[in-house]
Amino acid sequence: MSYVDGYVLAVSKKNKAAYIKLAKESALVFKDHGALSVVENWGDDVPEGKLTSFPLAVKCAEDEQVVFSWITWPSKEARDAGNKAAMEDPRFENYDPKNMPFDGKRLIYGGFTTIAEA
């Protein structure tokens, strides 16, 4: 079974184009280092909850939108090696964490072992 890195974040609507550019460039790097697929999704039907919700989880402001994304890897081992290689890839050298088109402090992420797939 595959392994998935999943993440949810809030992106300012004015930064949508910059985020899409970053997502496309990053996808190429991850795929070059073993990712099977990279999926980025811009929310358009993400309800605000009272106790839990995607917007609450990332403290989404009124001028922001939730992004829900994942990277699929062949295995956890491939993911660990691929992430390490991607972070050392020269294509990522120009990315300053302080100048990303989103607030990394509100990024939620994790690795998941696939337990069912159809």
Coordinates of C-alpha atoms in Angstrom, one line a residue:
M1 CA 0.0 0.0 0.0
S2 CA 1.0 3.6 -0.6
Y3 CA 2.0 6.3 1.9
V4 CA 0.4 9.7 1.9
D5 CA 1.6 13.1 3.2
G6 CA -1.4 15.2 3.8
Y7 CA -1.8 18.9 4.6
V8 CA -4.3 21.6 5.1
L9 CA -3.5 25.3 5.2
A10 CA -5.0 28.8 4.7
V11 CA -3.9 30.9 1.7
S12 CA -4.8 34.6 1.3
K13 CA -7.1 34.9 -1.8
K14 CA -4.7 37.6 -3.1
N15 CA -1.9 35.0 -3.0
K16 CA -3.8 32.3 -5.0
A17 CA -1.7 32.7 -8.2
A18 CA 1.6 32.7 -6.2
Y19 CA 0.4 29.6 -4.3
I20 CA -0.5 27.8 -7.5
K21 CA 3.0 28.7 -9.0
L22 CA 4.7 27.3 -5.8
A23 CA 2.4 24.2 -5.9
K24 CA 3.3 23.4 -9.5
E25 CA 7.0 23.9 -9.0
S26 CA 7.0 21.9 -5.8
A27 CA 5.1 19.1 -7.5
L28 CA 7.8 18.7 -10.1
V29 CA 10.5 18.4 -7.4
F30 CA 8.6 15.9 -5.3
K31 CA 7.8 13.8 -8.4
D32 CA 11.4 13.9 -9.5
H33 CA 12.3 12.4 -6.1
G34 CA 9.8 9.5 -6.1
A35 CA 6.3 10.9 -5.4
L36 CA 3.6 9.1 -7.4
S37 CA 1.3 12.1 -7.4
V38 CA 0.8 15.5 -5.9
V39 CA -2.7 16.9 -5.5
E40 CA -3.5 20.5 -4.6
N41 CA -7.1 21.6 -3.9
W42 CA -8.4 25.1 -3.5
G43 CA -11.5 25.1 -1.3
D44 CA -14.8 26.3 -2.7
D45 CA -17.3 24.5 -0.5
V46 CA -15.7 24.4 3.0
P47 CA -18.2 25.1 5.7
E48 CA -17.3 26.9 8.9
G49 CA -18.0 24.6 11.9
K50 CA -18.9 25.4 15.5
L51 CA -16.6 22.8 17.1
T52 CA -14.4 21.5 14.2
S53 CA -13.9 22.3 10.6
F54 CA -11.1 22.9 8.1
P55 CA -11.4 26.7 8.5
L56 CA -11.3 26.5 12.3
A57 CA -8.3 24.1 12.2
V58 CA -6.1 26.5 10.2
K59 CA -7.6 29.7 11.7
C60 CA -8.8 30.8 8.3
A61 CA -9.4 34.5 8.0
E62 CA -12.1 36.1 6.0
D63 CA -9.7 37.0 3.2
E64 CA -8.3 33.4 3.0
Q65 CA -9.3 30.1 1.6
V66 CA -8.5 26.6 2.8
V67 CA -6.2 24.5 0.7
F68 CA -6.3 20.7 1.1
S69 CA -3.5 18.7 -0.5
W70 CA -1.6 15.4 -0.5
I71 CA 1.4 13.7 -1.9
T72 CA 1.2 10.0 -2.6
W73 CA 4.4 7.9 -2.3
P74 CA 5.1 4.2 -2.9
S75 CA 6.0 3.7 0.7
K76 CA 7.1 5.5 3.9
E77 CA 10.7 4.7 3.1
A78 CA 10.3 6.3 -0.3
R79 CA 8.6 9.3 1.3
D80 CA 11.4 9.7 3.8
A81 CA 14.1 9.5 1.1
G82 CA 12.1 11.6 -1.3
N83 CA 11.4 14.4 1.2
K84 CA 15.1 14.5 2.2
A85 CA 16.2 14.7 -1.4
A86 CA 13.5 17.3 -2.2
M87 CA 14.7 19.6 0.7
E88 CA 18.2 19.3 -0.7
D89 CA 17.2 20.0 -4.3
P90 CA 18.6 23.2 -5.7
R91 CA 15.2 24.2 -7.1
F92 CA 14.1 24.8 -3.4
E93 CA 17.1 27.0 -2.6
N94 CA 15.3 30.1 -3.6
Y95 CA 12.3 29.5 -1.4
D96 CA 12.5 31.6 1.8
P97 CA 10.1 30.2 4.4
K98 CA 9.5 33.8 5.6
N99 CA 8.2 34.8 2.1
M100 CA 5.8 31.9 1.3
P101 CA 2.3 32.7 0.0
F102 CA 0.8 31.2 3.2
D103 CA 1.4 31.3 7.0
G104 CA 3.4 28.2 7.7
K105 CA 2.6 28.4 11.4
R106 CA -1.0 27.4 10.6
L107 CA -0.1 24.5 8.3
I108 CA -1.4 21.2 9.5
Y109 CA 0.4 18.1 8.1
G110 CA 1.1 14.5 8.7
G111 CA 2.1 11.2 7.2
F112 CA -0.5 8.4 6.8
T113 CA -0.2 4.7 6.0
T114 CA -2.9 3.8 3.5
I115 CA -5.3 1.2 5.0
A116 CA -7.8 1.0 2.1
E117 CA -7.7 2.0 -1.5
A118 CA -10.2 1.5 -4.3

